[in-house]
Amino acid sequence: MVKYSIFSLLRNAVSNHENWPEAWRSPTPKPAYDVVIIGGGGHGLATAYYLAKEHGITNVAVIEKGYLGGGNTGRNTTIVRSNYILEANAHFYEFSLKLWEGLSADLNFNVMLSQRGVLNLAHTDADIDAHSRRGNAMRLNGIDAEFLNREQVKAFVPLLDCSENARYPIMGGLLQRRGGTARHDAVAWGYARAADARGVDIIQNCAVTGIRREGRRVVGVETERGFIAAKKVGIAVAGNSGVVAGMAGLRLPIETHVLQALVSEPVKPVLDCVVTSGAVHFYISQSDKGELVMGGDLDFCNSYAQRGNFPAIEHVIRSAVALFPSFSRLRMLRLWAGIMDMSMDGSPIISKTPLDNFYVNCGWCYGGFKATPGSGWMFAYTIAKDEPHPINAPLSLDRYISGRVYDEKGQGPTPWAH
Amino acid sequence: MLLIRCPHCGPRNQDEFAYGGDATVKRPADPASASDSEWHAYIYVRDNPRGPHEELWHHAAGCRRWIRVRRDTLSHRILATGPVHGPLAEEEGR
Ligand SMILES: Cc1cc2nc3c(=O)[nH]c(=O)nc-3n(C[C@H](O)[C@H](O)[C@H](O)COP(=O)(O)OP(=O)(O)OC[C@H]3O[C@@H](n4cnc5c(N)ncnc54)[C@H](O)[C@@H]3O)c2cc1C
Ligand SMILES: [Zn+2]
């Protein structure tokens, strides 16, 4: 692997950037691997990287049906944060945020982490109570959180409508300064390149079409390029979790729902943090290119279509204009959607399964991008040791049998409402 | 945008409805004696098909009745609709 540095940049500038080596190989699949990971999104690639780096397991293939990061990894709005109340989630997401903080150096790839702050708005007295409680829970878990009053919010985000007669009055906000955004593609590419350098085979454009079982053991996967034997198989296929687990004969506590996002034309810097509103169901940030990136709710009905319906878009636009009246004259540039693995309690699953050597990583809902490093790290640990790490042990599949679920909102088993 | 045919009111905009999820799960017949795994299957586990899906919708801004819809989760096409307990009528000409 060529180390990326100011010197390699200068050297390649001299040759008009025509001689950069490929960032990872495109190998022909071997007949057998120690571990096969299905799904070449951020989670699958990070898992392969940490299997090699932390556990010395390098005879690994990542099998991706399309191109790397073409799923939710390349479709998300890149918010990174760890502002959870429940202990299992708080410790997991904080572990992940700490990995983010050292990730560019670890991968020798700039993932463009920008800790510009994530601000959750409070619009009512009840919001103030809920956000204060969340902030206190975070601080008790050693995670940074600050409550801003209305004047402080106004100073922090000058374009917000903080006037008395705003459609959604602003009464304050909970700020996590260490939260922010990162570059989505870079995360997939950085993990792919670093995993490849340690010997992992990354196989793109190769869908897994079946999972071969002998009793309680999985022996390998059927793919578009033939059968590939595996001592262990892990899946990290987001919205396709139900379909792929179904190939191994498992049913999951997961529903697949569609989430849309949209961006405006690029404008000069106007918003230097992430703003979210749980009450309005809306969030927004500005990309490094200047586009305002925004989104809202799921479309609220099961969907495998990577496109959504208009009511959700209308809601997002309405919210944007109500909170930021000056954005009313922006034109929207494009919109897209990804299919989400919504779990029954809204919390993720990194777990062993009833099969001996088959592992699942799913249930990321609309928040799995920020989890990418932590998810890969914990999934690699679980696969390598055949047991979960104490941090992901609570996030196991059997919590749905015991009833020990982690439902941040107290919403109950309505996956589209988490 | 979905156009959902309410069996009581006729075709209406998706905005008038609230989603109620998978219509095929069944509450254990005898709750008092149902095992943990029966509750687990009812409350948490779903087929989650990529294709035709039987689901409940509530005509919240209309007749306020629950209805049953068969919809393809990949194409979003509505295949049939009907009352919760009655027969479904196939959508025509689509
Ligand atoms: C619009 C939108 C906004 C979002 N915003 C945020 C956000 O701001 N912050 C945040 O933290 N999260 C966000 N998310 C969620 C986040 O994107 C995901 O949780 C995360 O990227 C999931 O990563 P993954 O690697 O598990 O899945 P993916 O990147 O989807 O990777 C799964 C891969 O599996 C492959 N696959 C599927 N089936 C097969 C098969 N049979 N054989 C081989 N390969 C297969 C797919 O092609 C895909 O590439 C958002 C998501 C969307 C859609
Ligand atoms: Zn009706």
mmCIF file of C-alpha atoms in Angstrom, chain A residues 4-199:
data_model
loop_
_atom_site.group_PDB
_atom_site.id
_atom_site.type_symbol
_atom_site.label_atom_id
_atom_site.label_comp_id
_atom_site.label_asym_id
_atom_site.label_seq_id
_atom_site.Cartn_x
_atom_site.Cartn_y
_atom_site.Cartn_z
ATOM 1 C CA TYR A 4 -0.801 8.776 1.354
ATOM 2 C CA SER A 5 1.177 11.836 2.473
ATOM 3 C CA ILE A 6 2.263 15.264 1.335
ATOM 4 C CA PHE A 7 5.258 13.582 -0.327
ATOM 5 C CA SER A 8 3.234 11.022 -2.309
ATOM 6 C CA LEU A 9 0.917 13.860 -3.322
ATOM 7 C CA LEU A 10 3.849 15.943 -4.598
ATOM 8 C CA ARG A 11 5.434 12.963 -6.349
ATOM 9 C CA ASN A 12 2.194 12.174 -8.152
ATOM 10 C CA ALA A 13 1.532 15.804 -8.971
ATOM 11 C CA VAL A 14 4.688 15.773 -11.075
ATOM 12 C CA SER A 15 3.227 12.953 -13.191
ATOM 13 C CA ASN A 16 -0.170 14.669 -13.485
ATOM 14 C CA HIS A 17 -1.722 12.170 -11.029
ATOM 15 C CA GLU A 18 -1.688 9.501 -13.726
ATOM 16 C CA ASN A 19 0.396 6.961 -11.813
ATOM 17 C CA TRP A 20 -1.501 6.508 -8.556
ATOM 18 C CA PRO A 21 -1.758 2.783 -7.855
ATOM 19 C CA GLU A 22 -5.196 1.216 -7.385
ATOM 20 C CA ALA A 23 -6.443 1.681 -3.821
ATOM 21 C CA TRP A 24 -7.452 -1.980 -3.490
ATOM 22 C CA ARG A 25 -7.243 -5.101 -5.657
ATOM 23 C CA SER A 26 -10.150 -6.738 -7.510
ATOM 24 C CA PRO A 27 -9.252 -10.359 -6.848
ATOM 25 C CA THR A 28 -10.883 -13.523 -8.164
ATOM 26 C CA PRO A 29 -12.653 -15.176 -5.220
ATOM 27 C CA LYS A 30 -10.792 -18.073 -3.621
ATOM 28 C CA PRO A 31 -12.696 -21.350 -3.136
ATOM 29 C CA ALA A 32 -12.663 -20.963 0.653
ATOM 30 C CA TYR A 33 -12.100 -18.380 3.386
ATOM 31 C CA ASP A 34 -11.886 -18.364 7.167
ATOM 32 C CA VAL A 35 -14.495 -15.611 7.279
ATOM 33 C CA VAL A 36 -16.911 -14.364 4.615
ATOM 34 C CA ILE A 37 -18.628 -11.024 5.274
ATOM 35 C CA ILE A 38 -21.715 -10.378 3.160
ATOM 36 C CA GLY A 39 -22.188 -6.672 2.382
ATOM 37 C CA GLY A 40 -19.527 -4.164 1.341
ATOM 38 C CA GLY A 41 -20.924 -1.102 3.065
ATOM 39 C CA GLY A 42 -19.028 0.669 5.808
ATOM 40 C CA HIS A 43 -19.965 -1.943 8.405
ATOM 41 C CA GLY A 44 -18.854 -4.973 6.373
ATOM 42 C CA LEU A 45 -15.589 -3.332 5.316
ATOM 43 C CA ALA A 46 -14.822 -2.111 8.849
ATOM 44 C CA THR A 47 -15.482 -5.620 10.154
ATOM 45 C CA ALA A 48 -12.976 -7.092 7.708
ATOM 46 C CA TYR A 49 -10.411 -4.438 8.623
ATOM 47 C CA TYR A 50 -10.673 -5.071 12.369
ATOM 48 C CA LEU A 51 -10.678 -8.872 11.871
ATOM 49 C CA ALA A 52 -7.287 -8.439 10.208
ATOM 50 C CA LYS A 53 -5.926 -5.685 12.438
ATOM 51 C CA GLU A 54 -7.167 -6.708 15.882
ATOM 52 C CA HIS A 55 -7.392 -10.477 15.530
ATOM 53 C CA GLY A 56 -4.858 -11.402 12.837
ATOM 54 C CA ILE A 57 -7.578 -13.065 10.736
ATOM 55 C CA THR A 58 -6.678 -12.104 7.174
ATOM 56 C CA ASN A 59 -8.113 -14.954 5.093
ATOM 57 C CA VAL A 60 -11.316 -12.941 4.746
ATOM 58 C CA ALA A 61 -13.597 -11.971 1.838
ATOM 59 C CA VAL A 62 -16.106 -9.134 1.736
ATOM 60 C CA ILE A 63 -18.765 -9.906 -0.873
ATOM 61 C CA GLU A 64 -20.760 -6.972 -2.234
ATOM 62 C CA LYS A 65 -23.562 -7.200 -4.773
ATOM 63 C CA GLY A 66 -23.006 -3.715 -6.193
ATOM 64 C CA TYR A 67 -20.169 -1.259 -5.668
ATOM 65 C CA LEU A 68 -18.546 -0.403 -2.339
ATOM 66 C CA GLY A 69 -20.632 1.960 -0.280
ATOM 67 C CA GLY A 70 -23.463 1.982 -2.853
ATOM 68 C CA GLY A 71 -25.955 1.134 -0.113
ATOM 69 C CA ASN A 72 -26.769 3.324 2.858
ATOM 70 C CA THR A 73 -23.118 4.161 3.462
ATOM 71 C CA GLY A 74 -23.118 6.327 0.332
ATOM 72 C CA ARG A 75 -26.696 7.565 0.820
ATOM 73 C CA ASN A 76 -26.663 8.919 4.333
ATOM 74 C CA THR A 77 -26.486 12.449 5.684
ATOM 75 C CA THR A 78 -23.233 11.712 7.581
ATOM 76 C CA ILE A 79 -24.153 12.853 11.083
ATOM 77 C CA VAL A 80 -21.839 11.498 13.757
ATOM 78 C CA ARG A 81 -22.805 11.748 17.454
ATOM 79 C CA SER A 82 -23.183 9.742 20.666
ATOM 80 C CA ASN A 83 -26.107 11.444 22.423
ATOM 81 C CA TYR A 84 -27.972 8.419 23.780
ATOM 82 C CA ILE A 85 -29.694 7.916 27.117
ATOM 83 C CA LEU A 86 -29.675 4.164 27.654
ATOM 84 C CA GLU A 87 -26.393 2.718 28.874
ATOM 85 C CA ALA A 88 -26.005 0.022 26.235
ATOM 86 C CA ASN A 89 -26.347 2.557 23.425
ATOM 87 C CA ALA A 90 -24.377 5.299 25.159
ATOM 88 C CA HIS A 91 -21.307 3.121 25.705
ATOM 89 C CA PHE A 92 -21.458 1.616 22.245
ATOM 90 C CA TYR A 93 -21.851 4.902 20.344
ATOM 91 C CA GLU A 94 -19.259 6.657 22.497
ATOM 92 C CA PHE A 95 -16.799 3.829 21.778
ATOM 93 C CA SER A 96 -17.538 4.406 18.099
ATOM 94 C CA LEU A 97 -17.111 8.196 18.340
ATOM 95 C CA LYS A 98 -13.706 7.690 19.979
ATOM 96 C CA LEU A 99 -12.656 5.459 17.080
ATOM 97 C CA TRP A 100 -13.830 8.186 14.667
ATOM 98 C CA GLU A 101 -11.566 10.684 16.406
ATOM 99 C CA GLY A 102 -8.482 8.651 15.443
ATOM 100 C CA LEU A 103 -9.784 7.120 12.224
ATOM 101 C CA SER A 104 -8.089 9.202 9.519
ATOM 102 C CA ALA A 105 -4.684 8.530 11.070
ATOM 103 C CA ASP A 106 -5.430 4.845 11.675
ATOM 104 C CA LEU A 107 -6.564 4.251 8.073
ATOM 105 C CA ASN A 108 -4.128 6.707 6.449
ATOM 106 C CA PHE A 109 -7.200 8.045 4.662
ATOM 107 C CA ASN A 110 -8.879 11.367 5.339
ATOM 108 C CA VAL A 111 -12.451 10.597 6.402
ATOM 109 C CA MET A 112 -12.978 14.352 6.864
ATOM 110 C CA LEU A 113 -14.418 14.094 10.356
ATOM 111 C CA SER A 114 -15.659 17.565 11.228
ATOM 112 C CA GLN A 115 -16.641 17.926 14.891
ATOM 113 C CA ARG A 116 -18.765 20.979 14.253
ATOM 114 C CA GLY A 117 -21.369 20.153 16.910
ATOM 115 C CA VAL A 118 -24.823 18.574 16.810
ATOM 116 C CA LEU A 119 -27.599 20.723 18.276
ATOM 117 C CA ASN A 120 -31.027 19.226 19.156
ATOM 118 C CA LEU A 121 -33.610 21.980 19.441
ATOM 119 C CA ALA A 122 -36.080 22.260 22.306
ATOM 120 C CA HIS A 123 -39.455 23.809 21.368
ATOM 121 C CA THR A 124 -41.555 23.184 24.472
ATOM 122 C CA ASP A 125 -41.194 22.870 28.240
ATOM 123 C CA ALA A 126 -41.429 19.105 27.808
ATOM 124 C CA ASP A 127 -38.579 19.245 25.278
ATOM 125 C CA ILE A 128 -36.431 21.178 27.757
ATOM 126 C CA ASP A 129 -37.037 18.516 30.397
ATOM 127 C CA ALA A 130 -36.332 15.673 27.976
ATOM 128 C CA HIS A 131 -33.177 17.272 26.587
ATOM 129 C CA SER A 132 -31.861 18.142 30.045
ATOM 130 C CA ARG A 133 -32.436 14.590 31.150
ATOM 131 C CA ARG A 134 -30.634 13.303 28.072
ATOM 132 C CA GLY A 135 -27.746 15.709 28.630
ATOM 133 C CA ASN A 136 -27.433 14.647 32.263
ATOM 134 C CA ALA A 137 -27.498 10.961 31.305
ATOM 135 C CA MET A 138 -24.764 11.602 28.746
ATOM 136 C CA ARG A 139 -22.567 13.447 31.221
ATOM 137 C CA LEU A 140 -22.992 10.703 33.805
ATOM 138 C CA ASN A 141 -21.679 8.334 31.141
ATOM 139 C CA GLY A 142 -18.673 10.591 30.496
ATOM 140 C CA ILE A 143 -20.027 11.989 27.199
ATOM 141 C CA ASP A 144 -19.951 15.716 26.445
ATOM 142 C CA ALA A 145 -23.271 17.588 26.466
ATOM 143 C CA GLU A 146 -24.258 21.207 27.041
ATOM 144 C CA PHE A 147 -27.689 22.734 27.363
ATOM 145 C CA LEU A 148 -28.003 26.074 25.527
ATOM 146 C CA ASN A 149 -30.727 28.572 26.356
ATOM 147 C CA ARG A 150 -32.536 30.480 23.632
ATOM 148 C CA GLU A 151 -30.042 33.345 23.513
ATOM 149 C CA GLN A 152 -27.163 30.888 23.210
ATOM 150 C CA VAL A 153 -28.940 28.974 20.436
ATOM 151 C CA LYS A 154 -29.550 32.234 18.619
ATOM 152 C CA ALA A 155 -25.863 33.123 18.813
ATOM 153 C CA PHE A 156 -24.805 29.610 17.791
ATOM 154 C CA VAL A 157 -27.143 29.387 14.760
ATOM 155 C CA PRO A 158 -27.949 32.945 13.666
ATOM 156 C CA LEU A 159 -30.192 31.928 10.767
ATOM 157 C CA LEU A 160 -32.670 30.019 12.952
ATOM 158 C CA ASP A 161 -36.017 31.745 13.470
ATOM 159 C CA CYS A 162 -35.771 32.385 17.226
ATOM 160 C CA SER A 163 -38.453 35.070 17.215
ATOM 161 C CA GLU A 164 -41.433 35.078 19.600
ATOM 162 C CA ASN A 165 -43.953 34.192 16.929
ATOM 163 C CA ALA A 166 -41.987 31.452 15.140
ATOM 164 C CA ARG A 167 -44.004 28.478 13.894
ATOM 165 C CA TYR A 168 -41.794 26.268 16.107
ATOM 166 C CA PRO A 169 -40.694 28.464 19.012
ATOM 167 C CA ILE A 170 -37.100 27.844 20.060
ATOM 168 C CA MET A 171 -36.614 27.527 23.807
ATOM 169 C CA GLY A 172 -33.111 26.081 23.891
ATOM 170 C CA GLY A 173 -31.136 23.134 22.671
ATOM 171 C CA LEU A 174 -28.866 20.278 23.666
ATOM 172 C CA LEU A 175 -25.443 20.550 22.082
ATOM 173 C CA GLN A 176 -22.877 17.802 21.666
ATOM 174 C CA ARG A 177 -19.787 19.652 20.472
ATOM 175 C CA ARG A 178 -17.872 16.470 19.650
ATOM 176 C CA GLY A 179 -20.620 15.461 17.226
ATOM 177 C CA GLY A 180 -20.505 16.531 13.596
ATOM 178 C CA THR A 181 -20.181 15.051 10.139
ATOM 179 C CA ALA A 182 -17.747 12.940 8.111
ATOM 180 C CA ARG A 183 -17.280 12.084 4.441
ATOM 181 C CA HIS A 184 -19.428 8.992 3.733
ATOM 182 C CA ASP A 185 -17.593 7.578 0.692
ATOM 183 C CA ALA A 186 -14.218 8.113 2.329
ATOM 184 C CA VAL A 187 -15.222 5.811 5.157
ATOM 185 C CA ALA A 188 -15.993 2.949 2.776
ATOM 186 C CA TRP A 189 -12.897 3.601 0.664
ATOM 187 C CA GLY A 190 -10.583 4.078 3.634
ATOM 188 C CA TYR A 191 -11.648 0.818 5.276
ATOM 189 C CA ALA A 192 -11.524 -1.025 1.933
ATOM 190 C CA ARG A 193 -8.003 0.145 1.194
ATOM 191 C CA ALA A 194 -6.725 -0.604 4.700
ATOM 192 C CA ALA A 195 -8.398 -4.037 4.786
ATOM 193 C CA ASP A 196 -7.076 -4.923 1.342
ATOM 194 C CA ALA A 197 -3.562 -3.950 2.447
ATOM 195 C CA ARG A 198 -3.827 -6.524 5.227
ATOM 196 C CA GLY A 199 -4.840 -9.262 2.783
#
